[in-house]
Amino acid sequence: MKILVTGGTGYIGSHTVVQLIQQGYEVVILDNLFNSKIEVLDKIQKITRTKPIFYKVDLLDYEGVSQIFEKHKIEGVIHFAGLKAVGESVQIPLTYYNNNITGTLNLLRIMQEYGCKTLIFSSSATVYGMNNKSPLVETMPKDSTSPYGATKNMIEDILEDVYVADNNWRIVLLRYFNPIGAHESTLIGENPNGIPNNLLPYVALVAKKKLEYLNIFGDDYDTIDGTGVRDYIHVVDLSNGHIKALDYAVKNKGIETINLGTGTGTSVLQIVEAFEKASGRKIEYKMMPRRAGDVATCYAEASKAKKLLNWEATKNIDDMCRDSWNFIKNIE
Ligand code: WQD
């Protein structure tokens, strides 16, 4: 079965491509390399002994995307490609709406034109907004706390409407929590271009002495130690969840929304402690005021993925920090 992976040279995309190839799928990657590096293809080849077909194409290039479907019988799509920096999205909302929404609309229209109606969409726990109480359940009301979150929210709604109009579609919306970690080969991991957005890349910069200390945003939340609590999930567990979702979608018409999380919350200070253990390095930090838009606690109610996909996270925080460090310590 030939699968198109948009954003396939990215952090979660590349780990999912590895799993797809190892499960016997044929993979075509579409990526504009905005937040990833072409060298990832060689790393994927080293891990799987297969170099995926790659097109440096932007989803805003309607003709360029169509050509891929013209050339390859694409039987399913896993759609990761999109801008994903929450803070940045507040500064440049039009870029986020154009890139994420128009790009997805182009993809969906071309899929429809070529009769490809199997889609796994990379959504996010951010769609739960600020007012839902963890553990977060798929049926809870959605809310948008940033233009980035609004694009994920809107694309979920667009896909619901696509299914209502044509129930031959097979769609799974996966709501990720906080992906961290790296492949055991240490060849692929989280290696964003430019300034990091998330906690782990900053912790890693401090461990590598490229940053003097970590800013911890808030120590007065109503949590175990006052710092923010999140549901960190190993990127390999997360990518496995995509394979399970694809297996499910191939067998089931319909549209399902599913959390991919561990169901366990971990605080920033607990992450710092685990990373110090994994790296043997001291992580200096400074307590700073809360970051706008942050919730105190966010973690998944993860039973639907187990029931529907027979999937659950298997790796713990120590595995995540060990694998993160083993990847990060080798890169520039
Ligand atoms: C985690 C915790 C921060 C950086 C975001 C998106 C979400 C998803 C995952 C895409 C929080 C604290 C962070 C730092 C800190 N991305 N922190 N110092 O905000 O939970 O989720 O990434 O889908 O949509 O919203 O992740 O890694 O930014 O923060 O103290 O330098 O670490 O306050 O408690 P977040 P994060």
Short mmCIF file of C-alpha atoms and ligand atoms in Angstrom, two decimals:
data_model
loop_
_atom_site.label_atom_id
_atom_site.label_comp_id
_atom_site.label_asym_id
_atom_site.label_seq_id
_atom_site.Cartn_x
_atom_site.Cartn_y
_atom_site.Cartn_z
CA MET A 1 0.00 0.00 0.00
CA LYS A 2 1.42 3.41 -1.03
CA ILE A 3 1.09 6.13 1.59
CA LEU A 4 1.77 9.84 1.16
CA VAL A 5 3.24 11.42 4.30
CA THR A 6 3.04 15.21 4.26
CA GLY A 7 5.68 16.71 6.55
CA GLY A 8 7.48 13.36 6.42
CA THR A 9 10.98 14.75 7.09
CA GLY A 10 9.77 16.45 10.27
CA TYR A 11 10.09 15.21 13.85
CA ILE A 12 6.96 13.04 14.15
CA GLY A 13 6.73 12.54 10.38
CA SER A 14 10.17 10.95 10.06
CA HIS A 15 9.55 8.56 12.96
CA THR A 16 6.24 7.56 11.38
CA VAL A 17 7.90 7.03 7.96
CA VAL A 18 10.37 4.62 9.62
CA GLN A 19 7.51 2.65 11.17
CA LEU A 20 5.54 2.60 7.91
CA ILE A 21 8.50 1.23 5.94
CA GLN A 22 9.24 -1.35 8.63
CA GLN A 23 5.57 -2.44 8.46
CA GLY A 24 5.89 -2.96 4.69
CA TYR A 25 4.19 0.19 3.40
CA GLU A 26 5.53 2.07 0.35
CA VAL A 27 6.11 5.71 1.37
CA VAL A 28 6.10 8.95 -0.60
CA ILE A 29 7.15 12.05 1.37
CA LEU A 30 5.99 15.57 0.58
CA ASP A 31 7.76 18.28 2.57
CA ASN A 32 8.76 21.92 1.97
CA LEU A 33 11.73 21.55 4.39
CA PHE A 34 10.65 24.70 6.24
CA ASN A 35 11.17 23.06 9.64
CA SER A 36 13.24 19.98 8.73
CA LYS A 37 16.39 18.94 6.88
CA ILE A 38 16.82 16.90 3.67
CA GLU A 39 19.51 14.84 5.47
CA VAL A 40 16.71 13.10 7.36
CA LEU A 41 16.12 11.01 4.20
CA ASP A 42 19.59 9.44 4.51
CA LYS A 43 18.95 8.75 8.19
CA ILE A 44 15.66 7.02 7.33
CA GLN A 45 17.53 4.96 4.72
CA LYS A 46 20.20 4.00 7.29
CA ILE A 47 17.51 2.80 9.72
CA THR A 48 15.27 1.02 7.21
CA ARG A 49 17.63 0.34 4.28
CA THR A 50 14.97 2.01 2.12
CA LYS A 51 15.14 5.57 0.81
CA PRO A 52 11.58 6.94 0.56
CA ILE A 53 10.47 8.77 -2.57
CA PHE A 54 10.72 12.48 -1.73
CA TYR A 55 9.21 15.62 -3.25
CA LYS A 56 10.20 19.08 -2.02
CA VAL A 57 6.75 20.53 -2.50
CA ASP A 58 4.66 23.02 -0.54
CA LEU A 59 0.97 22.20 -0.01
CA LEU A 60 0.21 25.70 -1.31
CA ASP A 61 1.55 24.54 -4.70
CA TYR A 62 -1.67 22.93 -5.99
CA GLU A 63 -0.11 21.77 -9.28
CA GLY A 64 2.95 20.38 -7.54
CA VAL A 65 0.84 18.32 -5.14
CA SER A 66 -1.43 17.11 -7.98
CA GLN A 67 1.60 15.86 -9.90
CA ILE A 68 2.43 13.50 -7.03
CA PHE A 69 -1.04 11.96 -7.19
CA GLU A 70 -0.77 11.83 -11.01
CA LYS A 71 2.48 9.92 -10.76
CA HIS A 72 1.75 7.62 -7.81
CA LYS A 73 -1.35 5.62 -6.86
CA ILE A 74 -1.63 7.12 -3.39
CA GLU A 75 -3.94 4.90 -1.29
CA GLY A 76 -3.77 6.80 1.99
CA VAL A 77 -2.38 10.03 3.44
CA ILE A 78 -0.88 10.83 6.82
CA HIS A 79 -0.99 14.62 7.05
CA PHE A 80 1.60 16.23 9.35
CA ALA A 81 2.64 19.27 7.30
CA GLY A 82 1.81 22.57 8.96
CA LEU A 83 3.18 25.46 10.99
CA LYS A 84 2.99 24.64 14.70
CA ALA A 85 4.54 27.34 16.89
CA VAL A 86 1.83 28.63 19.21
CA GLY A 87 3.52 31.93 20.06
CA GLU A 88 4.51 32.66 16.48
CA SER A 89 0.95 32.04 15.31
CA VAL A 90 -0.21 34.97 17.46
CA GLN A 91 2.29 37.24 15.68
CA ILE A 92 1.56 36.10 12.10
CA PRO A 93 -1.98 34.64 12.06
CA LEU A 94 -2.54 35.11 8.33
CA THR A 95 0.55 33.02 7.53
CA TYR A 96 -0.76 30.28 9.82
CA TYR A 97 -4.30 30.32 8.40
CA ASN A 98 -3.05 30.36 4.82
CA ASN A 99 -0.40 27.71 5.30
CA ASN A 100 -2.36 25.29 7.49
CA ILE A 101 -5.91 25.76 6.18
CA THR A 102 -5.35 26.48 2.48
CA GLY A 103 -2.64 23.83 2.38
CA THR A 104 -5.00 21.24 3.86
CA LEU A 105 -7.87 22.28 1.57
CA ASN A 106 -5.56 21.80 -1.45
CA LEU A 107 -4.60 18.36 -0.20
CA LEU A 108 -8.22 17.31 0.42
CA ARG A 109 -9.43 18.56 -2.98
CA ILE A 110 -6.67 16.66 -4.76
CA MET A 111 -7.32 13.51 -2.68
CA GLN A 112 -10.99 13.72 -3.67
CA GLU A 113 -10.10 14.25 -7.34
CA TYR A 114 -7.93 11.13 -7.34
CA GLY A 115 -10.36 9.05 -5.30
CA CYS A 116 -8.04 8.76 -2.28
CA LYS A 117 -10.30 8.94 0.80
CA THR A 118 -8.16 7.51 3.63
CA LEU A 119 -6.64 10.19 5.86
CA ILE A 120 -4.87 10.31 9.23
CA PHE A 121 -4.70 13.90 10.46
CA SER A 122 -2.17 15.31 12.92
CA SER A 123 -4.35 17.24 15.36
CA SER A 124 -3.43 18.45 18.83
CA ALA A 125 -4.56 18.53 22.45
CA THR A 126 -4.49 22.28 22.06
CA VAL A 127 -8.04 22.05 20.67
CA TYR A 128 -9.26 21.30 24.22
CA GLY A 129 -8.58 24.95 25.08
CA MET A 130 -8.29 26.32 28.62
CA ASN A 131 -11.63 25.34 30.18
CA ASN A 132 -11.66 21.55 30.00
CA LYS A 133 -10.38 19.69 33.07
CA SER A 134 -7.85 16.85 32.61
CA PRO A 135 -8.03 13.96 31.99
CA LEU A 136 -9.19 15.23 28.59
CA VAL A 137 -11.80 13.17 26.72
CA GLU A 138 -12.42 13.31 22.97
CA THR A 139 -16.09 14.29 23.43
CA MET A 140 -15.28 17.45 25.43
CA PRO A 141 -16.10 20.85 23.85
CA LYS A 142 -13.32 22.37 21.74
CA ASP A 143 -11.86 25.86 22.03
CA SER A 144 -9.09 27.82 20.33
CA THR A 145 -6.39 29.47 22.43
CA SER A 146 -4.19 30.63 19.52
CA PRO A 147 -4.37 30.94 15.73
CA TYR A 148 -2.33 27.71 15.59
CA GLY A 149 -4.93 25.95 17.75
CA ALA A 150 -7.72 27.50 15.69
CA THR A 151 -6.26 25.98 12.49
CA LYS A 152 -6.26 22.50 14.09
CA ASN A 153 -9.79 23.10 15.32
CA MET A 154 -11.01 24.26 11.90
CA ILE A 155 -9.39 21.39 10.04
CA GLU A 156 -11.12 18.94 12.39
CA ASP A 157 -14.44 20.65 11.54
CA ILE A 158 -13.64 20.64 7.81
CA LEU A 159 -12.96 16.89 7.95
CA GLU A 160 -16.23 16.26 9.79
CA ASP A 161 -18.06 18.10 6.97
CA VAL A 162 -16.12 16.20 4.29
CA TYR A 163 -17.30 12.93 5.84
CA VAL A 164 -20.92 14.09 6.14
CA ALA A 165 -20.88 14.99 2.44
CA ASP A 166 -19.28 11.70 1.39
CA ASN A 167 -19.27 8.82 3.84
CA ASN A 168 -16.82 6.84 1.76
CA TRP A 169 -14.06 8.72 3.57
CA ARG A 170 -12.02 6.94 6.23
CA ILE A 171 -10.66 9.62 8.57
CA VAL A 172 -8.90 9.47 11.96
CA LEU A 173 -8.08 12.70 13.78
CA LEU A 174 -5.22 12.10 16.23
CA ARG A 175 -4.92 14.60 19.11
CA TYR A 176 -1.31 14.56 20.25
CA PHE A 177 -0.22 15.62 23.69
CA ASN A 178 3.47 16.47 24.20
CA PRO A 179 5.74 14.40 21.95
CA ILE A 180 9.39 14.06 23.13
CA GLY A 181 12.15 11.49 22.77
CA ALA A 182 13.93 10.11 19.71
CA HIS A 183 14.52 6.91 17.76
CA GLU A 184 16.78 4.36 19.53
CA SER A 185 19.21 4.53 16.57
CA THR A 186 19.96 8.16 17.64
CA LEU A 187 19.79 9.04 13.91
CA ILE A 188 16.49 10.93 14.02
CA GLY A 189 14.91 13.12 16.69
CA GLU A 190 13.61 16.60 17.43
CA ASN A 191 15.90 18.97 15.56
CA PRO A 192 13.89 22.11 14.75
CA ASN A 193 15.26 24.84 12.49
CA GLY A 194 15.75 28.14 14.34
CA ILE A 195 14.60 28.97 17.87
CA PRO A 196 12.98 26.02 19.70
CA ASN A 197 9.36 26.26 20.79
CA ASN A 198 8.96 23.44 23.25
CA LEU A 199 10.41 22.49 26.63
CA LEU A 200 12.72 19.60 25.70
CA PRO A 201 14.85 21.40 23.07
CA TYR A 202 15.50 24.13 25.66
CA VAL A 203 16.40 21.60 28.36
CA ALA A 204 18.78 20.00 25.84
CA LEU A 205 20.44 23.34 25.05
CA VAL A 206 21.15 23.80 28.78
CA ALA A 207 22.48 20.23 29.06
CA LYS A 208 24.82 20.96 26.12
CA LYS A 209 25.86 24.22 27.81
CA LYS A 210 24.55 26.21 24.82
CA LEU A 211 22.14 27.98 27.15
CA GLU A 212 23.06 29.09 30.68
CA TYR A 213 19.75 28.12 32.27
CA LEU A 214 16.20 27.05 31.54
CA ASN A 215 13.38 29.54 32.08
CA ILE A 216 10.60 27.76 33.95
CA PHE A 217 7.32 29.54 33.23
CA GLY A 218 5.46 29.60 36.52
CA ASP A 219 5.94 27.84 39.86
CA ASP A 220 2.61 28.81 41.39
CA TYR A 221 0.23 26.51 39.52
CA ASP A 222 -2.06 24.21 41.48
CA THR A 223 0.10 21.16 40.65
CA ILE A 224 2.36 18.70 42.50
CA ASP A 225 5.27 21.18 42.64
CA GLY A 226 3.77 24.39 41.23
CA THR A 227 5.15 23.93 37.70
CA GLY A 228 3.12 23.06 34.61
CA VAL A 229 1.99 19.45 34.16
CA ARG A 230 1.78 17.86 30.70
CA ASP A 231 1.26 14.43 29.13
CA TYR A 232 4.66 13.69 27.56
CA ILE A 233 4.58 10.84 25.07
CA HIS A 234 7.54 9.12 23.38
CA VAL A 235 7.64 9.99 19.68
CA VAL A 236 8.06 6.28 18.82
CA ASP A 237 4.88 5.43 20.74
CA LEU A 238 3.19 8.32 18.96
CA SER A 239 4.32 7.17 15.52
CA ASN A 240 3.14 3.64 16.28
CA GLY A 241 -0.25 5.15 17.03
CA HIS A 242 -0.36 6.41 13.43
CA ILE A 243 0.23 2.95 12.02
CA LYS A 244 -2.57 1.57 14.19
CA ALA A 245 -4.82 4.44 13.09
CA LEU A 246 -4.04 3.73 9.42
CA ASP A 247 -4.77 0.01 9.88
CA TYR A 248 -8.09 0.99 11.47
CA ALA A 249 -8.99 3.55 8.77
CA VAL A 250 -8.29 1.10 5.94
CA LYS A 251 -10.87 -1.25 7.49
CA ASN A 252 -13.46 1.30 8.64
CA LYS A 253 -15.28 4.04 6.78
CA GLY A 254 -16.11 6.92 9.11
CA ILE A 255 -14.43 9.67 11.12
CA GLU A 256 -12.96 9.11 14.58
CA THR A 257 -11.21 11.53 16.96
CA ILE A 258 -8.64 9.84 19.19
CA ASN A 259 -6.24 11.09 21.92
CA LEU A 260 -2.66 9.87 21.65
CA GLY A 261 -1.30 10.39 25.15
CA THR A 262 -0.04 8.29 28.07
CA GLY A 263 -2.80 9.39 30.47
CA THR A 264 -0.11 10.48 32.93
CA GLY A 265 0.87 14.06 33.84
CA THR A 266 4.50 15.08 34.51
CA SER A 267 5.65 18.49 35.79
CA VAL A 268 8.42 20.66 34.35
CA LEU A 269 10.57 20.06 37.46
CA GLN A 270 10.04 16.29 37.13
CA ILE A 271 11.19 16.51 33.50
CA VAL A 272 14.27 18.49 34.57
CA GLU A 273 15.10 15.83 37.20
CA ALA A 274 14.62 12.97 34.70
CA PHE A 275 16.78 14.71 32.11
CA GLU A 276 19.56 15.31 34.66
CA LYS A 277 19.46 11.57 35.45
CA ALA A 278 19.53 10.65 31.75
CA SER A 279 22.30 13.05 30.75
CA GLY A 280 24.37 13.22 33.92
CA ARG A 281 24.31 17.00 33.39
CA LYS A 282 23.01 19.67 35.83
CA ILE A 283 20.10 21.62 34.35
CA GLU A 284 20.23 25.11 35.88
CA TYR A 285 16.93 26.96 35.81
CA LYS A 286 15.29 30.24 36.77
CA MET A 287 11.66 30.57 37.82
CA MET A 288 9.87 33.09 35.58
CA PRO A 289 6.28 34.38 35.48
CA ARG A 290 3.63 32.17 33.90
CA ARG A 291 3.57 32.09 30.05
CA ALA A 292 0.39 33.53 28.49
CA GLY A 293 -1.93 30.82 27.18
CA ASP A 294 -0.51 28.05 29.36
CA VAL A 295 -2.85 25.83 31.34
CA ALA A 296 -1.71 24.38 34.69
CA THR A 297 -2.41 20.76 33.82
CA CYS A 298 -3.07 18.92 30.57
CA TYR A 299 -3.13 15.15 30.14
CA ALA A 300 -5.15 12.60 28.16
CA GLU A 301 -7.88 10.16 28.98
CA ALA A 302 -6.33 7.54 26.72
CA SER A 303 -8.80 4.63 26.78
CA LYS A 304 -10.39 5.19 23.34
CA ALA A 305 -7.08 4.53 21.55
CA LYS A 306 -6.73 1.26 23.46
CA LYS A 307 -10.31 0.20 22.70
CA LEU A 308 -10.47 1.25 19.05
CA LEU A 309 -6.87 0.92 17.86
CA ASN A 310 -5.51 -1.57 20.39
CA TRP A 311 -2.76 1.01 21.00
CA GLU A 312 -1.26 2.34 24.22
CA ALA A 313 1.94 4.16 25.11
CA THR A 314 4.65 1.81 26.37
CA LYS A 315 7.61 4.09 27.15
CA ASN A 316 8.10 6.12 30.34
CA ILE A 317 9.67 9.50 31.10
CA ASP A 318 13.12 7.96 31.71
CA ASP A 319 12.97 6.27 28.27
CA MET A 320 11.98 9.60 26.71
CA CYS A 321 14.76 11.60 28.36
CA ARG A 322 17.39 8.90 27.69
CA ASP A 323 16.49 8.70 23.99
CA SER A 324 16.26 12.50 23.69
CA TRP A 325 19.71 12.93 25.20
CA ASN A 326 21.28 10.15 23.10
CA PHE A 327 20.06 11.94 19.96
CA ILE A 328 20.73 15.50 21.04
CA LYS A 329 24.26 14.97 22.39
CA ASN A 330 25.45 14.00 18.87
CA ILE A 331 24.02 16.96 16.95
CA GLU A 332 25.56 20.41 16.54
C1 WQD B 1 5.43 22.34 28.16
C2 WQD B 1 5.56 22.85 29.60
C3 WQD B 1 5.50 25.25 29.76
C4 WQD B 1 9.31 25.91 27.64
C5 WQD B 1 2.67 22.94 22.90
C6 WQD B 1 1.52 23.24 21.99
C7 WQD B 1 0.79 21.97 21.66
C8 WQD B 1 1.76 20.92 21.14
C9 WQD B 1 2.86 20.68 22.15
C10 WQD B 1 1.75 21.09 18.74
C11 WQD B 1 4.62 24.01 29.92
C12 WQD B 1 6.87 24.71 30.21
C13 WQD B 1 8.19 25.31 28.22
C14 WQD B 1 10.24 26.58 28.45
C15 WQD B 1 8.92 26.03 30.39
N1 WQD B 1 2.34 21.32 19.92
N2 WQD B 1 8.01 25.38 29.57
N3 WQD B 1 10.01 26.60 29.81
O1 WQD B 1 2.77 24.46 25.58
O2 WQD B 1 2.31 22.15 26.59
O3 WQD B 1 2.18 22.47 24.14
O4 WQD B 1 3.50 21.95 22.35
O5 WQD B 1 0.75 20.47 18.53
O6 WQD B 1 -0.17 22.26 20.68
O7 WQD B 1 0.61 24.08 22.67
O8 WQD B 1 4.39 22.54 25.25
O9 WQD B 1 6.81 22.29 25.48
O10 WQD B 1 5.87 24.63 25.11
O11 WQD B 1 5.52 23.50 27.30
O12 WQD B 1 8.74 26.08 31.63
O13 WQD B 1 11.28 27.13 27.99
O14 WQD B 1 6.88 23.37 29.79
O15 WQD B 1 5.09 26.31 30.61
O16 WQD B 1 4.21 23.88 31.27
P1 WQD B 1 2.86 22.99 25.48
P2 WQD B 1 5.71 23.28 25.72
#
